[in-house]
Amino acid sequence: MLKTVFEKHLNILDYSLSSLWRRRLKNASVLLVFAGVIFLLASFQMVTQALTQLAKDSLENTPEITIQRMSAGRQEAIPLAYMDELSTIFGIQKVVPRIWGYYFDEANLANYTVMGLDVSAMPFGKKLNLALREGRFPEREGTGESVIGQSVYTAKDLKNRRVISFFRPDLSLKSFKVVGIFSSIVDLLTSDLIVMNIEDARDLFAIAPGFVTDLCVYVANPMEVDTIAKKIADRLSDTRVLTRSQIMKTYQVVFGWRSGFASVCLLTALAAFIILAWDKASGLSPEERREISILKILGWETTDVLAVRFWESFLVAALAFVIGCTFAYIHVAFFDATLFRPVLLGWSVIYPSFQLIPNISVDDLLLIFCFTVIPYLAATVIPAWRCAIVPADSAIR
Amino acid sequence: MLIELESVTKIYNKGRPNEVKALTGVSLTIEPQTMVCLKGASGSGKSTLLSIVGCVFPPTSGRASIAGKQLSRLPDRFLTIHRRETIGFIFQQFNILPGLTVMDNITLPLLPLGVSPRERRKKARILTEQLSITHRENFLANQISGGELQRVAIARALINNPPIILADEPTAHLDSRLSMEFMSIMNDLRLAGKTIIIASHDTLVTDHPQVHHIVGVKDGRIHVP
């Protein structure tokens, strides 16, 4: 009995395949459009996941806590004297001062991120050398040295030159020797970055001696980060205390918002496609009507005809899902999501050109499946009921 | 009796403005292993009568018993099951699906029965050999001649080995040689134990010596000429 039921469904599946093949042109066009919609949705999901993962990896070596001084709701320079206050808080491993600012390059219409700090003072300083494509970080005492990101290197058209110059606020020129270039692997965070000695950054931005833009706090026990952050906020009431997890959340929100916005647009396209599929499935061509009435008069039940419709739709949808997801993976992994890069990466002017590693979980695949395949099945099988109740006698009349 | 109709009436779209009374008080009995011809003009009610005998739908009123089952008492699903076990259809237009091969067309009624592909081919091969179309098995239906299409339709009607064969205007698209050939095959099937009911107004069929009874149908009633 069970074998017969199994064999019956195999037969119906076999018939569905042959039916799809007989209407291959119509089905291929549906498959193509559907695979396209799934490709767009899956690409967005994969890029969002990849960016979040990349941000997570890149933030791994950043300080657990960053302290900035606020005045009238805006950031201003923080005195180095605050470090003395921090030294009294138990659990803080190290405090590294940093100058973080932006430099607008009028010639290239590009906004660079300038970071002045003593890399060797950071607990993971040596590890950071791995982030360099070539060279080294500036020496602690050596002034006039810098490490630049990929986009800065390209924008400044350095080629074999290793000297770059920037204007101070008083329009006097300050030159730097480029001693290192960041690897593209960490491009998300370093693409527009220029790292230099803290004294050089102070000189470039004309920041008063004894002041920096923020203090980087490293904590011995990662479990204590939130507690220590709270203590710092209590002691230094005019500061903003940012933990690494908060920064990570900001990245997720930014990418998630952009991806979400784009997904809403894509879901609209999907809805239009589903409505079209419903409309097509609701109407029967005279050939299809004739075929159903022949099958019914030959002893096929309404449920058998519905099963054919289900398998036809499922095969188209499943194939479109596999094709869409595969092409989305190729698009993200091998073409760096070229189509969506501008939408998802709202960088200031210069866009990072980092390698995306597609990261998609079973949950994400299931989500895409539920948003695409299931509505398509519903849109094609439910109206098929009306088609399947074509009276058998129309084959005789 | 294999087929018994008693005061059968069939009304399409009953109670609606487009109501049509197709059959009125039809009583008919058909014995097994006979060849019966339903004769009548177009619109006389032949196809409706054939549909009731073929278990396609039950009558609106009256009693119809086909191979021991009362049609009016059978739900739609069981009507379908009874039809596929009891009736083989041969249509006027042959109703062969053009995109399928001859073999696939012949085995169509076996698919919902869960018959394996090997068994299906085996059953179909016996029929294609009997009807001399083995060499066309893998041809698409639109690649063979009208006479061969007729044989494919006969093979498909026989694949489930039903006791009753119904043919609706089977010679309408055949020349006289092929029509005679068709009648000869029908007679062979009758001799093999089948009951044959042919709806036709073709004299080659109605005047055929092997036809046992001719039932005239006119304006939805049995008509004695």
Coordinates of C-alpha atoms in Angstrom, one line a residue:
Chain A
M1 CA 0.0 0.0 0.0
L2 CA 2.7 2.4 1.1
K3 CA 4.8 1.4 -1.9
T4 CA 1.9 2.1 -4.2
V5 CA 1.4 5.6 -2.7
F6 CA 5.1 6.3 -3.1
E7 CA 5.1 5.0 -6.6
K8 CA 2.0 7.1 -7.5
H9 CA 3.7 10.3 -6.3
L10 CA 6.9 9.4 -8.2
N11 CA 4.7 8.9 -11.3
I12 CA 3.0 12.3 -10.7
L13 CA 6.4 13.9 -10.2
D14 CA 7.6 12.3 -13.4
Y15 CA 4.5 13.7 -15.2
S16 CA 5.1 17.1 -13.7
L17 CA 8.7 17.1 -15.0
S18 CA 7.5 16.2 -18.5
S19 CA 4.8 18.8 -18.3
L20 CA 7.4 21.5 -17.3
W21 CA 9.5 20.4 -20.3
R22 CA 6.5 20.6 -22.7
R23 CA 6.0 24.2 -21.7
R24 CA 9.7 25.0 -21.3
L25 CA 9.7 28.4 -22.8
K26 CA 6.9 29.7 -20.4
N27 CA 8.5 28.0 -17.4
A28 CA 12.0 29.1 -18.2
S29 CA 10.9 32.7 -18.3
V30 CA 9.1 32.4 -14.9
L31 CA 12.2 30.6 -13.5
L32 CA 14.5 33.4 -14.7
V33 CA 12.4 36.2 -13.2
F34 CA 11.9 34.3 -9.9
A35 CA 15.6 33.4 -9.7
G36 CA 16.4 37.1 -10.3
V37 CA 14.2 38.2 -7.4
I38 CA 15.7 35.5 -5.1
F39 CA 19.2 36.5 -6.2
L40 CA 18.6 40.1 -5.2
L41 CA 17.1 39.2 -1.8
A42 CA 19.8 36.6 -1.1
S43 CA 22.6 39.0 -2.2
F44 CA 21.4 41.6 0.3
Q45 CA 21.2 39.1 3.1
M46 CA 24.6 37.8 2.3
V47 CA 26.2 41.2 2.0
T48 CA 24.7 42.4 5.3
Q49 CA 25.9 39.3 7.1
A50 CA 29.3 39.5 5.4
L51 CA 29.7 43.2 6.4
T52 CA 28.6 42.5 10.0
Q53 CA 31.1 39.7 10.2
L54 CA 33.8 41.9 8.6
A55 CA 33.1 44.7 11.1
K56 CA 33.2 42.1 13.9
D57 CA 36.5 40.8 12.8
S58 CA 37.9 44.3 12.3
L59 CA 36.8 45.5 15.7
E60 CA 38.4 42.5 17.4
N61 CA 41.6 44.5 18.1
T62 CA 40.0 47.8 18.9
P63 CA 39.9 49.0 22.5
E64 CA 37.2 47.6 24.8
I65 CA 36.2 51.1 25.9
T66 CA 36.7 54.5 24.1
I67 CA 36.2 57.7 26.1
Q68 CA 35.4 61.0 24.5
R69 CA 34.7 64.4 26.2
M70 CA 31.4 66.1 25.4
S71 CA 30.5 69.7 25.7
A72 CA 27.0 71.0 24.6
G73 CA 26.3 67.6 23.1
R74 CA 29.4 67.8 20.8
Q75 CA 32.7 66.1 21.1
E76 CA 35.7 68.2 22.1
A77 CA 39.4 67.5 23.1
I78 CA 39.9 65.5 26.3
P79 CA 42.7 66.4 28.7
L80 CA 45.4 63.8 29.2
A81 CA 45.0 64.5 32.9
Y82 CA 41.9 62.3 32.9
M83 CA 44.3 59.3 32.5
D84 CA 45.3 59.8 36.2
E85 CA 41.7 59.5 37.2
L86 CA 41.3 56.3 35.2
S87 CA 44.4 54.7 36.8
T88 CA 42.5 54.5 40.1
I89 CA 39.8 52.3 38.6
F90 CA 40.5 48.6 39.3
G91 CA 40.4 46.3 36.2
I92 CA 41.8 48.8 33.6
Q93 CA 44.8 47.2 31.9
K94 CA 46.0 50.1 29.9
V95 CA 44.9 53.6 28.7
V96 CA 46.2 54.8 25.3
P97 CA 45.5 58.4 24.2
R98 CA 44.4 58.9 20.6
I99 CA 43.7 61.7 18.2
W100 CA 40.9 60.9 15.8
G101 CA 39.8 63.3 13.2
Y102 CA 38.9 63.9 9.5
Y103 CA 40.9 65.6 6.8
F104 CA 39.1 66.8 3.7
D105 CA 41.3 66.5 0.6
E106 CA 39.9 69.3 -1.7
A107 CA 42.0 68.1 -4.7
N108 CA 40.4 64.6 -4.6
L109 CA 37.1 65.6 -3.0
A110 CA 37.8 62.8 -0.4
N111 CA 37.4 62.7 3.3
Y112 CA 40.2 60.8 5.1
T113 CA 40.1 59.5 8.6
V114 CA 43.3 60.6 10.5
M115 CA 44.3 58.6 13.6
G116 CA 47.2 59.7 15.8
L117 CA 48.4 57.1 18.4
D118 CA 51.3 55.1 19.7
V119 CA 50.6 51.7 18.2
S120 CA 53.3 50.0 20.3
A121 CA 51.5 51.2 23.4
M122 CA 48.4 49.1 22.5
P123 CA 48.2 45.6 24.1
F124 CA 47.7 44.1 20.6
G125 CA 50.1 46.4 18.9
K126 CA 52.3 43.7 17.4
K127 CA 49.3 41.8 16.1
L128 CA 48.2 44.9 14.2
N129 CA 51.2 44.5 11.8
L130 CA 49.2 41.6 10.3
A131 CA 46.8 44.2 9.0
L132 CA 49.5 45.8 6.9
R133 CA 50.0 44.9 3.2
E134 CA 53.5 46.3 3.4
G135 CA 55.8 48.3 5.7
R136 CA 55.4 48.9 9.4
F137 CA 53.6 51.3 11.8
P138 CA 55.3 54.6 12.8
E139 CA 57.9 54.4 15.5
R140 CA 57.0 55.8 18.9
E141 CA 59.6 58.5 18.7
G142 CA 59.8 58.9 14.9
T143 CA 57.8 61.9 13.6
G144 CA 56.7 62.5 10.1
E145 CA 55.8 58.9 9.4
S146 CA 52.4 57.5 8.4
V147 CA 50.5 54.3 7.4
I148 CA 47.7 54.8 4.9
G149 CA 44.7 52.8 3.7
Q150 CA 44.2 51.4 0.2
S151 CA 41.8 54.2 -1.0
V152 CA 44.2 56.9 0.3
Y153 CA 47.0 55.3 -1.6
T154 CA 44.9 55.2 -4.8
A155 CA 43.4 58.7 -4.3
K156 CA 46.8 60.3 -3.8
D157 CA 48.1 58.3 -6.8
L158 CA 51.3 57.4 -4.9
K159 CA 52.6 54.6 -7.1
N160 CA 56.3 54.5 -6.1
R161 CA 56.2 57.8 -4.2
R162 CA 56.2 57.5 -0.5
V163 CA 55.6 61.0 0.6
I164 CA 52.2 62.7 1.2
S165 CA 51.4 66.2 2.3
F166 CA 48.5 67.8 4.2
F167 CA 47.6 71.3 5.1
R168 CA 47.5 72.5 8.7
P169 CA 44.6 74.8 9.7
D170 CA 46.9 77.8 9.1
L171 CA 47.4 76.4 5.6
S172 CA 51.1 75.6 6.1
L173 CA 52.1 72.2 4.6
K174 CA 53.0 69.1 6.6
S175 CA 54.7 66.2 4.9
F176 CA 54.7 62.6 5.9
K177 CA 56.7 59.6 4.8
V178 CA 54.5 56.6 4.1
V179 CA 56.0 53.7 6.0
G180 CA 53.2 51.2 5.6
I181 CA 50.0 50.5 3.7
F182 CA 47.0 48.6 5.1
S183 CA 45.9 45.3 3.7
S184 CA 42.6 45.2 1.8
I185 CA 41.4 42.5 4.2
V186 CA 40.7 45.2 6.8
D187 CA 39.5 47.7 4.2
L188 CA 36.1 48.2 5.8
L189 CA 37.8 50.2 8.7
T190 CA 41.1 51.3 7.1
S191 CA 40.2 52.2 3.5
D192 CA 40.3 55.9 4.1
L193 CA 42.5 55.8 7.2
I194 CA 45.9 57.5 7.9
V195 CA 47.7 56.5 11.0
M196 CA 50.5 58.6 12.4
N197 CA 52.3 59.4 15.6
I198 CA 50.1 61.2 18.1
E199 CA 52.4 64.3 18.1
D200 CA 52.1 64.5 14.3
A201 CA 48.3 64.4 14.5
R202 CA 48.3 67.1 17.2
D203 CA 50.5 69.2 15.0
L204 CA 48.3 68.5 11.9
F205 CA 45.0 69.4 13.6
A206 CA 46.6 72.1 15.8
I207 CA 45.3 70.5 19.0
A208 CA 46.7 72.1 22.2
P209 CA 49.4 70.1 24.1
G210 CA 48.1 67.9 26.8
F211 CA 44.9 67.2 24.9
V212 CA 43.7 64.3 22.7
T213 CA 40.3 63.5 21.0
D214 CA 39.7 60.2 22.9
L215 CA 41.2 57.8 25.3
C216 CA 41.3 54.1 24.5
V217 CA 40.8 51.9 27.5
Y218 CA 41.9 48.2 27.6
V219 CA 40.4 46.0 30.2
A220 CA 42.0 42.9 31.7
N221 CA 38.8 40.9 32.1
P222 CA 36.3 41.2 29.1
M223 CA 33.4 40.2 31.4
E224 CA 34.1 43.5 33.4
V225 CA 33.8 45.8 30.4
D226 CA 30.3 47.1 31.2
T227 CA 31.0 47.5 34.9
I228 CA 34.2 49.5 34.2
A229 CA 32.5 51.6 31.6
K230 CA 29.8 52.5 34.1
K231 CA 32.5 53.4 36.7
I232 CA 34.3 55.6 34.2
A233 CA 31.0 57.3 33.3
D234 CA 30.4 58.0 37.0
R235 CA 33.9 59.3 37.6
L236 CA 34.2 61.4 34.5
S237 CA 30.7 62.9 34.1
D238 CA 31.5 65.1 31.1
T239 CA 32.6 62.1 29.0
R240 CA 30.9 59.7 26.6
V241 CA 32.0 56.1 27.2
L242 CA 31.6 53.8 24.3
T243 CA 32.1 50.0 24.6
R244 CA 33.2 47.8 21.7
S245 CA 29.9 46.0 21.7
Q246 CA 28.1 49.4 21.4
I247 CA 30.2 50.2 18.3
M248 CA 29.4 46.8 16.9
K249 CA 25.7 47.4 17.4
T250 CA 26.0 50.7 15.5
Y251 CA 27.6 48.8 12.6
Q252 CA 24.8 46.2 12.7
V253 CA 22.1 48.9 12.8
V254 CA 23.7 50.9 9.9
F255 CA 24.0 47.8 7.7
G256 CA 20.8 46.3 8.9
W257 CA 18.9 49.5 8.2
R258 CA 20.3 49.8 4.7
S259 CA 19.8 46.2 4.0
G260 CA 16.3 46.4 5.5
F261 CA 15.4 49.4 3.3
A262 CA 16.6 47.7 0.2
S263 CA 14.9 44.5 1.2
V264 CA 11.6 46.3 1.5
C265 CA 12.1 47.5 -2.1
L266 CA 12.9 44.0 -3.2
L267 CA 10.0 42.5 -1.3
T268 CA 7.7 44.9 -3.3
A269 CA 9.2 43.4 -6.5
L270 CA 8.6 39.9 -5.1
A271 CA 5.0 40.8 -4.2
A272 CA 4.5 42.0 -7.8
F273 CA 5.9 38.8 -9.1
I274 CA 3.7 36.7 -6.8
I275 CA 0.6 38.6 -7.9
L276 CA 1.6 38.0 -11.5
A277 CA 2.1 34.3 -10.7
W278 CA -1.3 34.2 -9.1
D279 CA -2.9 35.9 -12.1
K280 CA -1.2 33.4 -14.5
A281 CA -2.2 30.4 -12.4
S282 CA -5.8 31.5 -12.1
G283 CA -6.3 31.5 -15.9
L284 CA -6.1 28.4 -18.0
S285 CA -5.2 28.2 -21.7
P286 CA -7.6 26.1 -23.8
E287 CA -4.8 23.5 -24.1
E288 CA -4.4 23.3 -20.3
R289 CA -8.1 23.0 -19.8
R290 CA -8.2 20.2 -22.4
E291 CA -5.3 18.4 -20.8
I292 CA -6.9 18.5 -17.4
S293 CA -10.3 17.2 -18.7
I294 CA -8.5 14.4 -20.5
L295 CA -6.6 13.4 -17.4
K296 CA -9.8 13.5 -15.3
I297 CA -11.8 11.4 -17.7
L298 CA -8.9 8.9 -17.8
G299 CA -9.4 8.4 -14.1
W300 CA -7.2 11.1 -12.5
E301 CA -8.7 12.6 -9.4
T302 CA -8.8 16.3 -8.6
T303 CA -6.1 15.8 -6.0
D304 CA -3.9 14.1 -8.6
V305 CA -4.2 17.2 -10.9
L306 CA -3.5 19.4 -7.9
A307 CA -0.4 17.3 -7.1
V308 CA 0.9 17.9 -10.6
R309 CA 0.4 21.6 -10.2
F310 CA 2.1 21.5 -6.8
W311 CA 5.1 19.7 -8.1
E312 CA 5.4 21.9 -11.1
S313 CA 5.4 25.0 -8.9
F314 CA 7.7 23.5 -6.3
L315 CA 10.2 22.4 -8.9
V316 CA 10.3 25.9 -10.5
A317 CA 10.5 27.6 -7.1
A318 CA 13.1 25.2 -5.7
L319 CA 15.3 25.5 -8.8
A320 CA 14.9 29.3 -8.8
F321 CA 15.9 29.3 -5.1
V322 CA 19.0 27.2 -5.7
I323 CA 20.0 29.3 -8.8
G324 CA 19.2 32.6 -7.0
C325 CA 21.2 31.7 -3.9
T326 CA 24.1 30.3 -5.9
F327 CA 24.4 33.3 -8.1
A328 CA 24.1 35.5 -5.0
Y329 CA 27.0 33.7 -3.4
I330 CA 29.1 34.1 -6.5
H331 CA 28.1 37.8 -6.8
V332 CA 29.2 38.4 -3.2
A333 CA 32.2 36.1 -3.0
F334 CA 33.8 36.7 -6.4
F335 CA 32.4 40.0 -7.5
D336 CA 32.3 41.8 -4.1
A337 CA 28.6 42.5 -4.4
T338 CA 29.3 45.0 -7.2
L339 CA 25.6 45.7 -7.7
F340 CA 24.8 46.6 -4.1
R341 CA 28.0 48.1 -2.9
P342 CA 26.9 51.7 -3.3
V343 CA 23.6 51.0 -1.5
L344 CA 25.1 49.2 1.4
L345 CA 28.3 51.1 1.9
G346 CA 27.4 54.8 2.4
W347 CA 31.1 55.8 2.7
S348 CA 31.8 59.5 2.6
V349 CA 33.4 59.9 -0.8
I350 CA 35.9 57.1 -1.3
Y351 CA 34.5 53.6 -1.2
P352 CA 36.4 50.8 0.4
S353 CA 37.3 47.9 -1.9
F354 CA 37.5 45.0 0.6
Q355 CA 37.0 41.3 0.0
L356 CA 33.6 40.2 1.2
I357 CA 33.3 36.7 2.6
P358 CA 29.7 35.5 2.2
N359 CA 28.3 34.5 5.5
I360 CA 24.8 33.0 5.4
S361 CA 23.3 30.7 8.0
V362 CA 20.7 28.1 7.7
D363 CA 18.3 30.5 9.4
D364 CA 18.9 33.1 6.7
L365 CA 18.3 30.5 4.0
L366 CA 15.1 29.4 5.6
L367 CA 14.0 33.1 5.9
I368 CA 14.6 33.7 2.2
F369 CA 12.9 30.3 1.4
C370 CA 9.8 31.4 3.5
F371 CA 9.7 34.8 1.9
T372 CA 10.0 33.5 -1.7
V373 CA 9.2 29.8 -2.3
I374 CA 6.2 29.5 0.1
P375 CA 4.3 32.6 -1.2
Y376 CA 5.0 31.4 -4.8
L377 CA 3.6 27.9 -4.0
A378 CA 0.5 29.5 -2.4
A379 CA 0.0 31.8 -5.3
T380 CA 0.1 29.0 -7.9
V381 CA -1.4 26.1 -6.1
I382 CA -4.4 27.8 -4.4
P383 CA -5.9 29.1 -7.7
A384 CA -5.0 25.8 -9.4
W385 CA -7.9 24.3 -7.4
R386 CA -10.3 26.2 -9.7
C387 CA -8.4 24.7 -12.7
A388 CA -8.4 21.2 -11.3
I389 CA -12.2 21.1 -11.0
V390 CA -12.6 21.4 -14.8
P391 CA -15.4 18.9 -15.5
A392 CA -14.2 15.7 -17.0
D393 CA -17.0 15.6 -19.6
S394 CA -15.5 18.6 -21.4
A395 CA -13.2 16.1 -23.1
I396 CA -16.3 14.4 -24.6
R397 CA -18.3 17.4 -25.5
Chain B
M1 CA -27.1 -6.7 -16.9
L2 CA -23.8 -4.8 -17.2
I3 CA -25.5 -1.5 -17.9
E4 CA -29.0 -0.6 -16.7
L5 CA -30.6 2.9 -17.1
E6 CA -34.1 3.5 -15.8
S7 CA -36.0 6.7 -16.4
V8 CA -32.7 8.6 -16.5
T9 CA -32.9 12.4 -16.8
K10 CA -30.0 14.8 -17.1
I11 CA -30.4 18.5 -16.7
Y12 CA -27.4 20.8 -17.0
N13 CA -27.3 24.1 -14.9
K14 CA -30.5 23.1 -13.1
G15 CA -32.4 26.0 -11.7
R16 CA -30.3 28.6 -13.6
P17 CA -31.4 30.7 -16.6
N18 CA -29.1 28.6 -18.9
E19 CA -30.8 25.3 -17.8
V20 CA -30.6 22.6 -20.5
K21 CA -32.5 19.3 -20.4
A22 CA -30.2 16.9 -22.2
L23 CA -31.9 13.6 -21.4
T24 CA -35.5 12.8 -20.5
G25 CA -36.7 9.5 -19.1
V26 CA -34.1 7.3 -20.8
S27 CA -34.3 3.6 -20.0
L28 CA -31.7 1.3 -21.5
T29 CA -30.1 -2.1 -20.8
I30 CA -26.9 -3.4 -22.3
E31 CA -25.7 -7.0 -21.9
P32 CA -22.0 -7.9 -21.5
Q33 CA -19.9 -8.7 -24.6
T34 CA -22.2 -6.8 -27.0
M35 CA -21.5 -4.0 -29.4
V36 CA -24.1 -1.3 -29.2
C37 CA -24.3 1.8 -31.4
L38 CA -25.9 5.1 -30.1
K39 CA -27.2 6.8 -33.2
G40 CA -28.4 10.4 -33.4
A41 CA -27.8 13.8 -34.8
S42 CA -25.5 16.3 -33.2
G43 CA -27.1 17.7 -30.0
S44 CA -29.5 14.7 -29.7
G45 CA -28.0 13.7 -26.2
K46 CA -25.6 10.9 -27.4
S47 CA -22.6 12.4 -25.6
T48 CA -24.6 13.0 -22.4
L49 CA -25.8 9.4 -22.5
L50 CA -22.3 8.2 -23.1
S51 CA -21.0 10.4 -20.1
I52 CA -23.6 8.8 -17.8
V53 CA -22.7 5.3 -19.0
G54 CA -19.0 6.3 -18.7
C55 CA -19.5 7.3 -15.0
V56 CA -18.4 10.8 -15.8
F57 CA -21.4 12.2 -13.8
P58 CA -24.5 10.7 -12.3
P59 CA -28.0 11.4 -13.7
T60 CA -30.1 14.3 -12.3
S61 CA -32.9 11.7 -11.7
G62 CA -33.6 8.1 -12.4
R63 CA -31.4 5.0 -11.8
A64 CA -28.1 4.3 -13.5
S65 CA -26.3 1.1 -12.6
I66 CA -23.0 0.5 -14.3
A67 CA -21.1 -2.8 -13.7
G68 CA -23.1 -3.3 -10.5
K69 CA -22.7 0.2 -9.0
Q70 CA -25.5 2.7 -8.6
L71 CA -24.0 6.0 -9.9
S72 CA -26.3 8.4 -8.0
R73 CA -25.1 6.8 -4.7
L74 CA -21.4 7.3 -5.5
P75 CA -19.5 10.4 -4.3
D76 CA -17.4 12.1 -7.0
R77 CA -14.2 10.5 -5.9
F78 CA -15.6 7.0 -6.0
L79 CA -17.2 7.8 -9.4
T80 CA -13.7 8.5 -10.7
I81 CA -12.3 5.3 -9.2
H82 CA -15.2 3.3 -10.6
R83 CA -14.7 5.0 -14.0
R84 CA -11.0 4.1 -14.2
E85 CA -11.6 0.5 -13.2
T86 CA -14.6 0.0 -15.5
I87 CA -14.5 2.3 -18.5
G88 CA -12.1 2.8 -21.4
F89 CA -12.7 6.0 -23.5
I90 CA -12.0 6.6 -27.2
F91 CA -12.7 10.1 -28.3
Q92 CA -13.7 11.8 -31.5
Q93 CA -10.6 14.0 -31.5
F94 CA -8.5 11.1 -30.1
N95 CA -7.5 13.5 -27.2
I96 CA -3.9 12.4 -27.3
L97 CA -1.5 14.9 -25.6
P98 CA 0.7 16.1 -28.4
G99 CA 3.9 16.8 -26.3
L100 CA 4.0 13.2 -24.9
T101 CA 5.3 10.1 -26.6
V102 CA 3.0 7.4 -27.8
M103 CA 4.1 5.2 -24.8
D104 CA 3.5 8.0 -22.3
N105 CA 0.0 8.7 -23.7
I106 CA -0.9 5.0 -23.5
T107 CA 0.2 4.7 -19.9
L108 CA -1.4 8.0 -18.6
P109 CA -4.3 6.2 -16.9
L110 CA -1.8 4.0 -14.9
L111 CA 0.1 7.0 -13.3
P112 CA -2.4 7.7 -10.4
L113 CA -2.6 4.0 -9.7
G114 CA 1.1 3.8 -8.6
V115 CA 2.2 1.4 -11.3
S116 CA 5.9 1.3 -11.7
P117 CA 7.5 2.6 -15.0
R118 CA 8.7 -1.0 -15.8
E119 CA 5.2 -2.5 -15.3
R120 CA 3.7 0.4 -17.3
R121 CA 5.9 -0.3 -20.2
K122 CA 5.3 -4.0 -20.0
K123 CA 1.5 -3.5 -20.1
A124 CA 1.7 -1.0 -22.9
R125 CA 4.0 -3.1 -25.0
I126 CA 1.5 -5.9 -25.1
L127 CA -1.1 -3.5 -26.5
T128 CA 1.2 -1.8 -29.0
E129 CA 2.1 -5.2 -30.3
Q130 CA -1.6 -6.2 -30.6
L131 CA -2.3 -2.9 -32.4
S132 CA 0.9 -2.9 -34.5
I133 CA 2.3 0.4 -33.3
T134 CA 5.4 -0.8 -31.4
H135 CA 7.6 0.9 -33.9
R136 CA 6.0 4.3 -32.9
E137 CA 6.3 3.9 -29.2
N138 CA 8.9 6.6 -28.7
F139 CA 7.4 9.0 -31.3
L140 CA 5.7 12.2 -30.1
A141 CA 1.9 12.0 -30.7
N142 CA 2.1 14.9 -33.2
Q143 CA 4.6 12.9 -35.3
I144 CA 2.3 10.0 -36.2
S145 CA -0.6 9.5 -38.7
G146 CA -4.4 9.7 -37.9
G147 CA -4.8 6.0 -38.1
E148 CA -1.9 5.5 -35.7
L149 CA -3.4 8.1 -33.3
Q150 CA -6.6 6.1 -33.3
R151 CA -4.7 3.0 -32.3
V152 CA -2.9 4.9 -29.6
A153 CA -6.3 6.0 -28.3
I154 CA -7.5 2.4 -28.3
A155 CA -4.4 1.2 -26.5
R156 CA -4.9 3.9 -23.9
A157 CA -8.6 2.9 -23.4
L158 CA -7.5 -0.7 -22.9
I159 CA -4.5 -0.2 -20.6
N160 CA -6.5 -0.6 -17.4
N161 CA -8.3 -3.7 -18.9
P162 CA -11.8 -2.2 -18.4
P163 CA -14.9 -4.4 -19.2
I164 CA -16.6 -1.5 -21.1
I165 CA -15.2 0.5 -24.0
L166 CA -16.9 3.8 -24.9
A167 CA -16.2 5.4 -28.3
D168 CA -17.5 8.8 -29.2
E169 CA -17.7 9.4 -33.0
P170 CA -14.5 7.4 -33.4
T171 CA -14.5 7.3 -37.2
A172 CA -15.2 11.0 -37.7
H173 CA -11.6 11.7 -38.7
L174 CA -10.9 8.5 -40.4
D175 CA -11.3 7.4 -44.1
S176 CA -13.4 4.3 -44.9
R177 CA -10.5 1.9 -44.8
L178 CA -9.3 3.0 -41.4
S179 CA -13.0 3.1 -40.2
M180 CA -13.4 -0.6 -41.2
E181 CA -10.1 -1.4 -39.5
F182 CA -11.4 0.3 -36.3
M183 CA -14.6 -1.7 -36.4
S184 CA -12.6 -4.9 -36.9
I185 CA -10.5 -4.1 -33.8
M186 CA -13.7 -3.3 -31.8
N187 CA -15.1 -6.6 -32.9
D188 CA -11.9 -8.4 -31.7
L189 CA -12.2 -6.7 -28.4
R190 CA -15.9 -7.8 -28.1
L191 CA -14.9 -11.3 -28.8
A192 CA -12.2 -11.0 -26.1
G193 CA -15.0 -10.2 -23.6
K194 CA -15.4 -6.4 -23.7
T195 CA -18.7 -4.5 -24.1
I196 CA -18.5 -1.9 -26.8
I197 CA -20.7 1.2 -27.0
I198 CA -20.1 3.5 -29.9
A199 CA -21.8 6.9 -30.4
S200 CA -21.9 7.6 -34.1
H201 CA -24.0 8.7 -37.0
D202 CA -21.5 7.2 -39.5
T203 CA -23.2 4.6 -41.6
L204 CA -20.0 2.6 -41.8
V205 CA -20.5 2.0 -38.0
T206 CA -24.2 1.9 -37.7
D207 CA -24.6 -0.5 -40.6
H208 CA -21.7 -2.7 -39.5
P209 CA -22.7 -6.4 -39.3
Q210 CA -21.1 -6.9 -35.9
V211 CA -23.2 -4.2 -34.2
H212 CA -25.8 -6.0 -32.2
H213 CA -28.1 -3.1 -31.3
I214 CA -28.6 0.3 -32.5
V215 CA -30.1 2.8 -30.0
G216 CA -31.5 5.9 -31.6
V217 CA -31.3 9.1 -29.6
K218 CA -33.4 12.1 -30.5
D219 CA -34.1 15.2 -28.5
G220 CA -32.8 13.5 -25.4
R221 CA -35.1 10.5 -25.7
I222 CA -34.6 7.0 -26.9
H223 CA -36.0 7.0 -30.4
V224 CA -37.2 3.9 -32.3
P225 CA -36.8 4.6 -36.0

